[in-house]
Amino acid sequence: MSPFGAVSSCSRLCSGVWLLKPGMQKMSSVHTAARCAARDYYQVLVLGGGAGGIAMSARMKRKVGAENVAVVEPSETHYYQPMWTLVGGGAKQLAASARPMGSVIPKGVEWIKSRVTALDPDKNCVWLENDIKVSYKYLIIALGINLHYEKIKGLPEGFNYPKIGSNYSVQTVEKTWRALQDFKEGNAIFTFPNTPVKCAGAPQKIMYLSDAYLRKTGKRSKANFMFNTALGVIFGVKKYADALLEVIKDRDLTVNYKRNLIEVRADKQEAVFENLDKPGVTEVHQYEILHVTPPMGPPAVLVNSPVSDEGGWVDVDKETLQHKKYSNVFGIGDCTNLPTSKTAAAVAAQSGVLDKTISLVMKNEMPVKKYDGYTSCPLVTGYNKVILAEFDYNAQPLETFPIDQSKERATMYHMKADMMPLLYWNALLKGYWGGPAPVRKLMHLGLK
């Protein structure tokens, strides 16, 4: 384990209990069944076994009974992906982010171990591999987001070379840490693509961890740090952007805006960027370490689907998460067109709202619970420092704690590194946690 993998009791977070409900730590029995659809109809069909899909399957089990719920998911393993920032920085082990899929699917809920190939909401059914048809009364789409390394010339084959990694894939996240350890002298380049991404803070988090690592190992003076981002700002919320720009200035990091990675020449250790402000103009940079954030997009099955908008994202009402056309279809998480950052924290808040929405729809009533766009991004700025960004649809801070969360804090690092994984496995995936909103409201009222 890295010497920088700090471990601390969560008791340092005086407000730690706000995240838990009595008894939620109790683990359910392990679910092991994995097969093709046992039946051709389920009252609730959930597409996707990521954070949103598992959380909602747990909630639906309590609502309609396990035997009436099924989850379609081909993967054998469920990953807590927010941990990969720390894996790439050497502060956590990859194995700690993984659990067998069968262990997180609620006991009794059917695991259909297959892939969705088509959606037919007009006939209330989906098609799976091998032309298997499954019908539903209610459909929850939680298919996540796809990575597209292949849209960068020279990738993914470039990952066969050293000096290059990516915290966004289980196959490449450990290469980031190896490249960081092997750093000798030269450019350390970190990228942000010209597409929507999940966890938009992650591309720069690894830059701050890399800077901290090289300072601790005495190599920082030999490194030239570059953050090449396709965006025009460092972060979308001004309060946190201002704080990050101070960190960047203090640590002598260079940010190049409107620069989009289009090619990696891994054999030459060269990265090619297009200047989005000057069409046709490219820049070539040598690198000693390159961290790639890939272009991303909606799952292929959603592109040109009846449930999706023109961009291929599930077209849902931004306040209720109910589909805009099909009243018995709902979306959650990264695959939707909700205009907020795609994070696990957003999924938590969405799951609570969606639970209420579906409950009312099942009673033939109009949804009233409104999702305000809440999302959170713990911006890791060192091995014991985090700026906890929380905000809404309007890019306005929507903070939980009665402190200035734009300040770097060790307590927030320990929440990110030590407490949040426990909350994820034992609360969010069990369908017990709908985000910190209730506590935030209490704090706003001046209550403790």
GROMACS .gro file of C-alpha atoms in nm:
model
  448
    1MET     CA    1   0.000   0.000   0.000
    2SER     CA    2   0.119   0.352  -0.075
    3PRO     CA    3   0.254   0.548   0.221
    4PHE     CA    4   0.008   0.818   0.119
    5GLY     CA    5  -0.301   0.602   0.172
    6ALA     CA    6  -0.419   0.783   0.483
    7VAL     CA    7  -0.654   0.599   0.715
    8SER     CA    8  -0.857   0.776   0.978
    9SER     CA    9  -1.161   0.724   1.194
   10CYS     CA   10  -1.471   0.887   1.053
   11SER     CA   11  -1.541   1.019   1.399
   12ARG     CA   12  -1.352   1.330   1.296
   13LEU     CA   13  -1.662   1.421   1.101
   14CYS     CA   14  -1.883   1.562   1.371
   15SER     CA   15  -2.179   1.543   1.137
   16GLY     CA   16  -2.112   1.186   1.026
   17VAL     CA   17  -2.438   1.050   1.158
   18TRP     CA   18  -2.642   1.265   0.921
   19LEU     CA   19  -2.580   1.013   0.646
   20LEU     CA   20  -2.720   0.708   0.821
   21LYS     CA   21  -3.054   0.566   0.920
   22PRO     CA   22  -3.093   0.317   1.205
   23GLY     CA   23  -3.019  -0.038   1.100
   24MET     CA   24  -2.903   0.043   0.750
   25GLN     CA   25  -2.559  -0.105   0.815
   26LYS     CA   26  -2.712  -0.452   0.832
   27MET     CA   27  -2.601  -0.652   0.530
   28SER     CA   28  -2.854  -0.846   0.329
   29SER     CA   29  -2.795  -1.208   0.233
   30VAL     CA   30  -2.575  -1.263  -0.069
   31HIS     CA   31  -2.764  -1.300  -0.397
   32THR     CA   32  -2.598  -1.549  -0.628
   33ALA     CA   33  -2.848  -1.633  -0.900
   34ALA     CA   34  -2.732  -1.529  -1.247
   35ARG     CA   35  -2.910  -1.646  -1.559
   36CYS     CA   36  -3.115  -1.542  -1.856
   37ALA     CA   37  -3.466  -1.417  -1.790
   38ALA     CA   38  -3.656  -1.675  -1.587
   39ARG     CA   39  -3.984  -1.512  -1.687
   40ASP     CA   40  -4.095  -1.292  -1.973
   41TYR     CA   41  -4.269  -1.030  -1.757
   42TYR     CA   42  -4.182  -0.831  -1.444
   43GLN     CA   43  -4.372  -0.557  -1.272
   44VAL     CA   44  -4.052  -0.350  -1.248
   45LEU     CA   45  -3.764  -0.403  -1.488
   46VAL     CA   46  -3.437  -0.225  -1.416
   47LEU     CA   47  -3.180  -0.184  -1.693
   48GLY     CA   48  -2.828  -0.158  -1.553
   49GLY     CA   49  -2.645  -0.283  -1.246
   50GLY     CA   50  -2.453   0.033  -1.160
   51ALA     CA   51  -2.521   0.263  -0.864
   52GLY     CA   52  -2.858   0.386  -0.992
   53GLY     CA   53  -2.984   0.046  -1.102
   54ILE     CA   54  -2.893  -0.135  -0.782
   55ALA     CA   55  -3.025   0.144  -0.557
   56MET     CA   56  -3.357   0.149  -0.738
   57SER     CA   57  -3.390  -0.230  -0.746
   58ALA     CA   58  -3.353  -0.229  -0.367
   59ARG     CA   59  -3.618   0.039  -0.334
   60MET     CA   60  -3.853  -0.140  -0.576
   61LYS     CA   61  -3.808  -0.469  -0.390
   62ARG     CA   62  -3.952  -0.307  -0.078
   63LYS     CA   63  -4.231  -0.155  -0.283
   64VAL     CA   64  -4.358  -0.447  -0.493
   65GLY     CA   65  -4.172  -0.754  -0.363
   66ALA     CA   66  -3.846  -0.908  -0.482
   67GLU     CA   67  -4.017  -1.163  -0.706
   68ASN     CA   68  -4.165  -0.879  -0.913
   69VAL     CA   69  -3.834  -0.703  -0.984
   70ALA     CA   70  -3.553  -0.792  -1.226
   71VAL     CA   71  -3.219  -0.629  -1.308
   72VAL     CA   72  -3.063  -0.667  -1.652
   73GLU     CA   73  -2.684  -0.651  -1.621
   74PRO     CA   74  -2.416  -0.853  -1.807
   75SER     CA   75  -2.118  -0.768  -1.582
   76GLU     CA   76  -1.989  -1.007  -1.318
   77THR     CA   77  -1.840  -0.729  -1.105
   78HIS     CA   78  -1.975  -0.407  -0.956
   79TYR     CA   79  -1.722  -0.127  -0.905
   80TYR     CA   80  -1.727   0.172  -0.675
   81GLN     CA   81  -1.576   0.394  -0.940
   82PRO     CA   82  -1.530   0.713  -0.733
   83MET     CA   83  -1.244   0.527  -0.560
   84TRP     CA   84  -1.045   0.506  -0.882
   85THR     CA   85  -0.912   0.860  -0.841
   86LEU     CA   86  -0.736   0.739  -0.526
   87VAL     CA   87  -0.630   0.412  -0.692
   88GLY     CA   88  -0.462   0.607  -0.972
   89GLY     CA   89  -0.287   0.818  -0.710
   90GLY     CA   90  -0.168   0.518  -0.509
   91ALA     CA   91  -0.384   0.588  -0.205
   92LYS     CA   92  -0.620   0.291  -0.247
   93GLN     CA   93  -0.605  -0.060  -0.390
   94LEU     CA   94  -0.815  -0.145  -0.695
   95ALA     CA   95  -0.951  -0.458  -0.528
   96ALA     CA   96  -1.117  -0.243  -0.261
   97SER     CA   97  -1.343  -0.091  -0.528
   98ALA     CA   98  -1.486  -0.423  -0.648
   99ARG     CA   99  -1.755  -0.665  -0.534
  100PRO     CA  100  -1.927  -0.953  -0.714
  101MET     CA  101  -2.240  -0.830  -0.891
  102GLY     CA  102  -2.443  -1.105  -0.728
  103SER     CA  103  -2.358  -0.970  -0.384
  104VAL     CA  104  -2.503  -0.623  -0.450
  105ILE     CA  105  -2.821  -0.722  -0.630
  106PRO     CA  106  -3.090  -0.741  -0.360
  107LYS     CA  107  -3.174  -1.091  -0.239
  108GLY     CA  108  -3.464  -1.238  -0.431
  109VAL     CA  109  -3.448  -0.985  -0.716
  110GLU     CA  110  -3.393  -1.162  -1.047
  111TRP     CA  111  -3.054  -1.104  -1.207
  112ILE     CA  112  -3.090  -1.131  -1.583
  113LYS     CA  113  -2.730  -1.169  -1.688
  114SER     CA  114  -2.764  -1.036  -2.039
  115ARG     CA  115  -2.732  -0.721  -2.244
  116VAL     CA  116  -3.015  -0.497  -2.366
  117THR     CA  117  -3.023  -0.481  -2.746
  118ALA     CA  118  -3.339  -0.276  -2.807
  119LEU     CA  119  -3.617  -0.091  -2.625
  120ASP     CA  120  -3.979  -0.088  -2.738
  121PRO     CA  121  -4.166   0.136  -2.492
  122ASP     CA  122  -4.475   0.142  -2.713
  123LYS     CA  123  -4.516  -0.229  -2.643
  124ASN     CA  124  -4.377  -0.215  -2.286
  125CYS     CA  125  -4.091  -0.451  -2.357
  126VAL     CA  126  -3.717  -0.472  -2.417
  127TRP     CA  127  -3.512  -0.712  -2.623
  128LEU     CA  128  -3.205  -0.887  -2.488
  129GLU     CA  129  -2.928  -1.089  -2.650
  130ASN     CA  130  -3.038  -1.408  -2.829
  131ASP     CA  131  -3.368  -1.240  -2.920
  132ILE     CA  132  -3.510  -1.273  -2.571
  133LYS     CA  133  -3.809  -1.049  -2.507
  134VAL     CA  134  -3.896  -0.926  -2.158
  135SER     CA  135  -4.206  -0.720  -2.084
  136TYR     CA  136  -4.269  -0.485  -1.794
  137LYS     CA  137  -4.525  -0.265  -1.627
  138TYR     CA  138  -4.264  -0.011  -1.516
  139LEU     CA  139  -3.918   0.041  -1.663
  140ILE     CA  140  -3.621   0.208  -1.493
  141ILE     CA  141  -3.330   0.289  -1.723
  142ALA     CA  142  -2.994   0.313  -1.546
  143LEU     CA  143  -2.749   0.217  -1.819
  144GLY     CA  144  -2.472   0.461  -1.732
  145ILE     CA  145  -2.236   0.620  -1.981
  146ASN     CA  146  -1.995   0.470  -2.235
  147LEU     CA  147  -1.623   0.542  -2.264
  148HIS     CA  148  -1.487   0.605  -2.614
  149TYR     CA  149  -1.109   0.580  -2.606
  150GLU     CA  150  -1.125   0.472  -2.970
  151LYS     CA  151  -1.228   0.825  -3.069
  152ILE     CA  152  -0.873   0.936  -2.988
  153LYS     CA  153  -0.634   0.825  -3.262
  154GLY     CA  154  -0.378   0.582  -3.122
  155LEU     CA  155  -0.603   0.454  -2.844
  156PRO     CA  156  -0.681   0.219  -2.683
  157GLU     CA  157  -0.376   0.036  -2.821
  158GLY     CA  158  -0.156   0.315  -2.684
  159PHE     CA  159  -0.219   0.188  -2.332
  160ASN     CA  160   0.014  -0.103  -2.413
  161TYR     CA  161   0.298   0.145  -2.372
  162PRO     CA  162   0.424   0.285  -2.041
  163LYS     CA  163   0.386   0.646  -1.924
  164ILE     CA  164   0.012   0.657  -2.001
  165GLY     CA  165  -0.290   0.578  -1.787
  166SER     CA  166  -0.655   0.660  -1.727
  167ASN     CA  167  -0.849   0.651  -1.402
  168TYR     CA  168  -1.176   0.596  -1.588
  169SER     CA  169  -1.122   0.228  -1.676
  170VAL     CA  170  -1.054  -0.075  -1.460
  171GLN     CA  171  -0.802  -0.185  -1.724
  172THR     CA  172  -0.598   0.136  -1.712
  173VAL     CA  173  -0.634   0.293  -1.367
  174GLU     CA  174  -0.337   0.106  -1.219
  175LYS     CA  175  -0.125   0.218  -1.515
  176THR     CA  176  -0.172   0.575  -1.392
  177TRP     CA  177  -0.008   0.487  -1.061
  178ARG     CA  178   0.277   0.299  -1.231
  179ALA     CA  179   0.342   0.591  -1.464
  180LEU     CA  180   0.347   0.828  -1.167
  181GLN     CA  181   0.594   0.608  -0.978
  182ASP     CA  182   0.817   0.580  -1.284
  183PHE     CA  183   0.823   0.955  -1.350
  184LYS     CA  184   1.173   1.091  -1.412
  185GLU     CA  185   1.162   1.428  -1.586
  186GLY     CA  186   0.938   1.614  -1.831
  187ASN     CA  187   0.576   1.705  -1.897
  188ALA     CA  188   0.297   1.566  -1.682
  189ILE     CA  189  -0.015   1.614  -1.895
  190PHE     CA  190  -0.377   1.568  -1.785
  191THR     CA  191  -0.672   1.594  -2.024
  192PHE     CA  192  -1.044   1.675  -2.030
  193PRO     CA  193  -1.245   1.587  -2.346
  194ASN     CA  194  -1.494   1.780  -2.554
  195THR     CA  195  -1.793   1.568  -2.441
  196PRO     CA  196  -2.007   1.518  -2.132
  197VAL     CA  197  -1.818   1.311  -1.873
  198LYS     CA  198  -1.892   1.137  -1.547
  199CYS     CA  199  -1.731   1.288  -1.240
  200ALA     CA  200  -1.611   1.603  -1.413
  201GLY     CA  201  -1.371   1.684  -1.130
  202ALA     CA  202  -1.174   1.359  -1.165
  203PRO     CA  203  -0.954   1.472  -1.457
  204GLN     CA  204  -0.795   1.738  -1.240
  205LYS     CA  205  -0.801   1.545  -0.911
  206ILE     CA  206  -0.529   1.312  -1.039
  207MET     CA  207  -0.322   1.616  -1.133
  208TYR     CA  208  -0.328   1.742  -0.775
  209LEU     CA  209  -0.243   1.398  -0.638
  210SER     CA  210   0.041   1.364  -0.888
  211ASP     CA  211   0.176   1.703  -0.785
  212ALA     CA  212   0.163   1.600  -0.419
  213TYR     CA  213   0.334   1.268  -0.490
  214LEU     CA  214   0.618   1.425  -0.685
  215ARG     CA  215   0.669   1.682  -0.409
  216LYS     CA  216   0.692   1.405  -0.149
  217THR     CA  217   0.938   1.207  -0.360
  218GLY     CA  218   1.158   1.507  -0.447
  219LYS     CA  219   1.080   1.503  -0.821
  220ARG     CA  220   0.849   1.803  -0.848
  221SER     CA  221   1.120   2.041  -0.971
  222LYS     CA  222   1.172   1.812  -1.271
  223ALA     CA  223   0.805   1.818  -1.373
  224ASN     CA  224   0.609   2.060  -1.589
  225PHE     CA  225   0.238   2.017  -1.514
  226MET     CA  226  -0.022   2.084  -1.784
  227PHE     CA  227  -0.399   2.051  -1.759
  228ASN     CA  228  -0.531   2.062  -2.115
  229THR     CA  229  -0.908   2.095  -2.104
  230ALA     CA  230  -1.163   2.130  -2.382
  231LEU     CA  231  -1.365   2.353  -2.150
  232GLY     CA  232  -1.332   2.727  -2.110
  233VAL     CA  233  -1.333   2.719  -1.728
  234ILE     CA  234  -1.162   2.507  -1.464
  235PHE     CA  235  -1.494   2.424  -1.293
  236GLY     CA  236  -1.856   2.509  -1.361
  237VAL     CA  237  -1.937   2.663  -1.020
  238LYS     CA  238  -1.761   2.995  -0.960
  239LYS     CA  239  -1.711   2.954  -0.586
  240TYR     CA  240  -1.517   2.632  -0.630
  241ALA     CA  241  -1.350   2.745  -0.952
  242ASP     CA  242  -1.201   3.043  -0.768
  243ALA     CA  243  -1.068   2.814  -0.497
  244LEU     CA  244  -0.919   2.574  -0.752
  245LEU     CA  245  -0.749   2.854  -0.941
  246GLU     CA  246  -0.577   2.952  -0.616
  247VAL     CA  247  -0.457   2.593  -0.574
  248ILE     CA  248  -0.334   2.590  -0.933
  249LYS     CA  249  -0.146   2.916  -0.887
  250ASP     CA  250   0.005   2.811  -0.556
  251ARG     CA  251   0.134   2.481  -0.698
  252ASP     CA  252   0.263   2.621  -1.027
  253LEU     CA  253   0.030   2.421  -1.250
  254THR     CA  254  -0.048   2.531  -1.607
  255VAL     CA  255  -0.402   2.523  -1.745
  256ASN     CA  256  -0.461   2.539  -2.120
  257TYR     CA  257  -0.826   2.595  -2.206
  258LYS     CA  258  -1.008   2.485  -2.522
  259ARG     CA  259  -0.752   2.211  -2.591
  260ASN     CA  260  -0.896   1.874  -2.694
  261LEU     CA  261  -0.687   1.556  -2.714
  262ILE     CA  262  -0.725   1.401  -3.061
  263GLU     CA  263  -0.424   1.169  -3.092
  264VAL     CA  264  -0.174   0.981  -2.878
  265ARG     CA  265   0.156   0.865  -3.032
  266ALA     CA  266   0.247   0.638  -2.748
  267ASP     CA  267   0.562   0.503  -2.913
  268LYS     CA  268   0.700   0.858  -2.925
  269GLN     CA  269   0.535   0.977  -2.601
  270GLU     CA  270   0.354   1.253  -2.789
  271ALA     CA  271   0.003   1.391  -2.733
  272VAL     CA  272  -0.172   1.590  -3.006
  273PHE     CA  273  -0.434   1.851  -2.916
  274GLU     CA  274  -0.669   2.054  -3.131
  275ASN     CA  275  -0.723   2.419  -3.046
  276LEU     CA  276  -1.101   2.454  -3.028
  277ASP     CA  277  -1.076   2.830  -3.074
  278LYS     CA  278  -0.871   2.789  -3.392
  279PRO     CA  279  -1.015   2.515  -3.615
  280GLY     CA  280  -0.743   2.312  -3.785
  281VAL     CA  281  -0.469   2.426  -3.550
  282THR     CA  282  -0.302   2.148  -3.350
  283GLU     CA  283  -0.032   2.131  -3.083
  284VAL     CA  284   0.204   1.842  -3.012
  285HIS     CA  285   0.344   1.791  -2.663
  286GLN     CA  286   0.598   1.540  -2.540
  287TYR     CA  287   0.494   1.372  -2.218
  288GLU     CA  288   0.664   1.184  -1.938
  289ILE     CA  289   0.323   1.097  -1.796
  290LEU     CA  290  -0.014   1.130  -1.969
  291HIS     CA  291  -0.350   1.085  -1.798
  292VAL     CA  292  -0.631   1.048  -2.049
  293THR     CA  293  -0.995   1.128  -1.978
  294PRO     CA  294  -1.176   0.966  -2.271
  295PRO     CA  295  -1.462   1.110  -2.473
  296MET     CA  296  -1.790   0.969  -2.343
  297GLY     CA  297  -2.142   0.924  -2.471
  298PRO     CA  298  -2.472   0.744  -2.416
  299PRO     CA  299  -2.484   0.364  -2.442
  300ALA     CA  300  -2.524   0.249  -2.803
  301VAL     CA  301  -2.863   0.091  -2.734
  302LEU     CA  302  -3.001   0.433  -2.641
  303VAL     CA  303  -2.880   0.615  -2.952
  304ASN     CA  304  -3.181   0.668  -3.182
  305SER     CA  305  -3.399   0.489  -2.926
  306PRO     CA  306  -3.763   0.591  -2.872
  307VAL     CA  307  -3.679   0.681  -2.509
  308SER     CA  308  -3.389   0.914  -2.593
  309ASP     CA  309  -3.344   1.272  -2.702
  310GLU     CA  310  -3.146   1.376  -3.010
  311GLY     CA  311  -2.819   1.330  -2.824
  312GLY     CA  312  -2.902   0.973  -2.724
  313TRP     CA  313  -2.969   1.046  -2.356
  314VAL     CA  314  -3.284   0.920  -2.182
  315ASP     CA  315  -3.533   1.205  -2.207
  316VAL     CA  316  -3.673   1.259  -1.858
  317ASP     CA  317  -3.839   1.541  -1.668
  318LYS     CA  318  -3.560   1.710  -1.474
  319GLU     CA  319  -3.767   1.740  -1.156
  320THR     CA  320  -3.945   1.403  -1.139
  321LEU     CA  321  -3.718   1.175  -1.351
  322GLN     CA  322  -4.028   1.043  -1.526
  323HIS     CA  323  -3.995   1.002  -1.901
  324LYS     CA  324  -4.142   1.294  -2.094
  325LYS     CA  325  -4.345   1.070  -2.328
  326TYR     CA  326  -4.384   0.731  -2.161
  327SER     CA  327  -4.536   0.767  -1.816
  328ASN     CA  328  -4.427   0.419  -1.702
  329VAL     CA  329  -4.063   0.474  -1.798
  330PHE     CA  330  -3.807   0.642  -1.572
  331GLY     CA  331  -3.439   0.727  -1.589
  332ILE     CA  332  -3.163   0.776  -1.335
  333GLY     CA  333  -2.796   0.859  -1.343
  334ASP     CA  334  -2.542   0.910  -1.618
  335CYS     CA  335  -2.759   0.788  -1.907
  336THR     CA  336  -3.016   1.065  -1.863
  337ASN     CA  337  -3.029   1.417  -2.003
  338LEU     CA  338  -3.060   1.573  -1.657
  339PRO     CA  339  -2.863   1.901  -1.676
  340THR     CA  340  -2.638   1.831  -1.378
  341SER     CA  341  -2.300   1.667  -1.322
  342LYS     CA  342  -2.291   1.290  -1.358
  343THR     CA  343  -2.180   1.164  -1.015
  344ALA     CA  344  -2.270   0.896  -0.761
  345ALA     CA  345  -2.387   1.173  -0.528
  346ALA     CA  346  -2.632   1.288  -0.793
  347VAL     CA  347  -2.758   0.930  -0.823
  348ALA     CA  348  -2.818   0.921  -0.448
  349ALA     CA  349  -3.030   1.236  -0.457
  350GLN     CA  350  -3.210   1.120  -0.770
  351SER     CA  351  -3.293   0.781  -0.619
  352GLY     CA  352  -3.488   0.939  -0.335
  353VAL     CA  353  -3.690   1.154  -0.572
  354LEU     CA  354  -3.749   0.873  -0.819
  355ASP     CA  355  -3.872   0.646  -0.540
  356LYS     CA  356  -4.141   0.903  -0.454
  357THR     CA  357  -4.223   0.959  -0.822
  358ILE     CA  358  -4.280   0.590  -0.893
  359SER     CA  359  -4.486   0.546  -0.577
  360LEU     CA  360  -4.730   0.814  -0.692
  361VAL     CA  361  -4.739   0.690  -1.052
  362MET     CA  362  -4.828   0.343  -0.922
  363LYS     CA  363  -5.125   0.505  -0.746
  364ASN     CA  364  -5.222   0.691  -1.064
  365GLU     CA  365  -5.128   1.019  -0.900
  366MET     CA  366  -4.913   1.303  -1.029
  367PRO     CA  367  -4.550   1.313  -0.909
  368VAL     CA  368  -4.481   1.604  -0.676
  369LYS     CA  369  -4.132   1.542  -0.539
  370LYS     CA  370  -3.883   1.763  -0.721
  371TYR     CA  371  -3.515   1.697  -0.785
  372ASP     CA  372  -3.321   2.023  -0.761
  373GLY     CA  373  -3.018   1.901  -0.952
  374TYR     CA  374  -2.815   1.832  -0.637
  375THR     CA  375  -2.478   1.679  -0.705
  376SER     CA  376  -2.148   1.664  -0.524
  377CYS     CA  377  -1.787   1.646  -0.631
  378PRO     CA  378  -1.522   1.595  -0.360
  379LEU     CA  379  -1.232   1.772  -0.530
  380VAL     CA  380  -0.925   1.589  -0.405
  381THR     CA  381  -0.638   1.838  -0.399
  382GLY     CA  382  -0.387   1.626  -0.208
  383TYR     CA  383  -0.346   1.308  -0.005
  384ASN     CA  384  -0.526   1.466   0.288
  385LYS     CA  385  -0.708   1.758   0.128
  386VAL     CA  386  -1.049   1.793  -0.034
  387ILE     CA  387  -1.265   2.085  -0.147
  388LEU     CA  388  -1.621   1.953  -0.115
  389ALA     CA  389  -1.821   2.099  -0.402
  390GLU     CA  390  -2.200   2.063  -0.375
  391PHE     CA  391  -2.435   2.245  -0.610
  392ASP     CA  392  -2.765   2.245  -0.796
  393TYR     CA  393  -2.905   2.283  -1.147
  394ASN     CA  394  -2.824   2.653  -1.144
  395ALA     CA  395  -2.458   2.591  -1.057
  396GLN     CA  396  -2.521   2.748  -0.717
  397PRO     CA  397  -2.358   2.601  -0.405
  398LEU     CA  398  -2.593   2.372  -0.214
  399GLU     CA  399  -2.376   2.279   0.078
  400THR     CA  400  -2.439   2.033   0.358
  401PHE     CA  401  -2.202   2.150   0.627
  402PRO     CA  402  -2.213   2.486   0.812
  403ILE     CA  403  -1.858   2.572   0.699
  404ASP     CA  404  -1.695   2.716   0.388
  405GLN     CA  405  -1.664   2.403   0.175
  406SER     CA  406  -1.444   2.581  -0.080
  407LYS     CA  407  -1.156   2.548   0.166
  408GLU     CA  408  -0.924   2.248   0.150
  409ARG     CA  409  -0.996   2.027   0.451
  410ALA     CA  410  -0.856   1.702   0.588
  411THR     CA  411  -1.196   1.608   0.733
  412MET     CA  412  -1.348   1.616   0.387
  413TYR     CA  413  -1.065   1.400   0.255
  414HIS     CA  414  -1.141   1.136   0.516
  415MET     CA  415  -1.508   1.155   0.428
  416LYS     CA  416  -1.418   1.097   0.061
  417ALA     CA  417  -1.160   0.823   0.124
  418ASP     CA  418  -1.300   0.637   0.424
  419MET     CA  419  -1.665   0.720   0.491
  420MET     CA  420  -1.816   0.745   0.144
  421PRO     CA  421  -1.727   0.389   0.038
  422LEU     CA  422  -1.906   0.257   0.348
  423LEU     CA  423  -2.205   0.477   0.273
  424TYR     CA  424  -2.207   0.360  -0.088
  425TRP     CA  425  -2.201  -0.013  -0.020
  426ASN     CA  426  -2.422  -0.016   0.291
  427ALA     CA  427  -2.669   0.267   0.229
  428LEU     CA  428  -2.697   0.385  -0.132
  429LEU     CA  429  -2.694   0.038  -0.287
  430LYS     CA  430  -2.937  -0.086  -0.022
  431GLY     CA  431  -3.181   0.188  -0.121
  432TYR     CA  432  -3.164   0.370   0.214
  433TRP     CA  433  -2.981   0.689   0.121
  434GLY     CA  434  -3.132   0.965  -0.089
  435GLY     CA  435  -2.858   1.224  -0.043
  436PRO     CA  436  -2.792   1.471   0.241
  437ALA     CA  437  -3.077   1.710   0.158
  438PRO     CA  438  -3.277   1.665   0.483
  439VAL     CA  439  -2.977   1.755   0.697
  440ARG     CA  440  -2.889   2.044   0.470
  441LYS     CA  441  -3.238   2.185   0.519
  442LEU     CA  442  -3.204   2.153   0.896
  443MET     CA  443  -2.875   2.337   0.886
  444HIS     CA  444  -3.025   2.611   0.676
  445LEU     CA  445  -3.287   2.649   0.948
  446GLY     CA  446  -3.010   2.689   1.204
  447LEU     CA  447  -3.085   2.355   1.371
  448LYS     CA  448  -2.821   2.107   1.485
   0.00000   0.00000   0.00000
